[in-house]
Amino acid sequence: MDAHAATKEGQNEVLETQIRVSSDNHAAKKLSRQTAMIETYRDLMNKDTRKMPDDMRSELVHMLKCMREEIFNKNQ
């Protein structure tokens, strides 16, 4: 009986560790995606639009608005 209880307790510890690692991996992937999005947003904000056609410039503005909402509204 003691061996069975010890085995079950060990299995529960392994399961808890796996859940924690999975959660940490999910958080890391989410942070990585958000970091990449912020870097892209920053690069697009610094883009020279003086020689850009109007339709392309309006697409850029729309994309920046969408990205800004995605990045900053999720954090609040």
Short mmCIF file of C-alpha atoms in Angstrom, two decimals:
data_model
loop_
_atom_site.label_atom_id
_atom_site.label_comp_id
_atom_site.label_asym_id
_atom_site.label_seq_id
_atom_site.Cartn_x
_atom_site.Cartn_y
_atom_site.Cartn_z
CA MET A 1 0.00 0.00 0.00
CA ASP A 2 2.82 2.41 0.89
CA ALA A 3 4.57 1.75 -2.42
CA HIS A 4 1.35 2.37 -4.32
CA ALA A 5 0.74 5.65 -2.47
CA ALA A 6 4.34 6.77 -3.06
CA THR A 7 4.06 5.93 -6.78
CA LYS A 8 0.80 7.84 -7.07
CA GLU A 9 2.31 10.84 -5.27
CA GLY A 10 5.32 10.73 -7.62
CA GLN A 11 3.02 10.63 -10.63
CA ASN A 12 1.09 13.63 -9.32
CA GLU A 13 4.33 15.59 -8.87
CA VAL A 14 5.40 14.75 -12.43
CA LEU A 15 1.99 15.82 -13.75
CA GLU A 16 2.15 19.12 -11.85
CA THR A 17 5.65 19.75 -13.23
CA GLN A 18 4.49 19.03 -16.78
CA ILE A 19 1.56 21.42 -16.38
CA ARG A 20 3.85 24.14 -15.03
CA VAL A 21 6.36 23.66 -17.88
CA SER A 22 3.55 23.74 -20.45
CA SER A 23 2.20 26.94 -18.94
CA ASP A 24 5.66 28.51 -18.94
CA ASN A 25 6.15 27.52 -22.60
CA HIS A 26 2.82 29.06 -23.54
CA ALA A 27 3.70 32.31 -21.76
CA ALA A 28 7.12 32.39 -23.46
CA LYS A 29 5.56 31.90 -26.92
CA LYS A 30 3.02 34.65 -26.24
CA LEU A 31 5.75 37.03 -25.10
CA SER A 32 7.88 36.18 -28.13
CA ARG A 33 4.97 36.91 -30.49
CA GLN A 34 4.21 40.19 -28.75
CA THR A 35 7.88 41.22 -28.86
CA ALA A 36 8.03 40.49 -32.59
CA MET A 37 4.86 42.49 -33.17
CA ILE A 38 6.22 45.48 -31.24
CA GLU A 39 9.48 45.36 -33.23
CA THR A 40 7.55 45.25 -36.50
CA TYR A 41 5.32 48.10 -35.34
CA ARG A 42 8.39 50.18 -34.46
CA ASP A 43 9.99 49.46 -37.85
CA LEU A 44 6.82 50.44 -39.70
CA MET A 45 6.51 53.64 -37.67
CA ASN A 46 10.02 54.62 -38.80
CA LYS A 47 9.31 53.91 -42.46
CA ASP A 48 9.80 56.84 -44.83
CA THR A 49 6.46 57.49 -46.50
CA ARG A 50 7.38 60.57 -48.53
CA LYS A 51 7.80 58.68 -51.82
CA MET A 52 5.13 56.09 -51.06
CA PRO A 53 1.99 56.04 -53.24
CA ASP A 54 -1.19 57.19 -51.49
CA ASP A 55 -2.85 53.77 -51.55
CA MET A 56 0.21 52.14 -50.02
CA ARG A 57 0.46 54.86 -47.38
CA SER A 58 -3.20 54.42 -46.41
CA GLU A 59 -2.65 50.64 -46.08
CA LEU A 60 0.33 51.32 -43.83
CA VAL A 61 -1.73 53.66 -41.66
CA HIS A 62 -4.51 51.07 -41.40
CA MET A 63 -2.02 48.32 -40.53
CA LEU A 64 -0.42 50.49 -37.84
CA LYS A 65 -3.83 51.24 -36.30
CA CYS A 66 -4.68 47.54 -36.16
CA MET A 67 -1.31 46.65 -34.69
CA ARG A 68 -1.53 49.44 -32.13
CA GLU A 69 -4.90 48.15 -30.95
CA GLU A 70 -3.61 44.58 -30.78
CA ILE A 71 -0.45 45.52 -28.86
CA PHE A 72 -1.63 48.19 -26.48
CA ASN A 73 -5.28 47.31 -25.82
CA LYS A 74 -4.38 43.75 -24.79
CA ASN A 75 -1.95 45.05 -22.18
CA GLN A 76 -4.56 47.14 -20.41
#
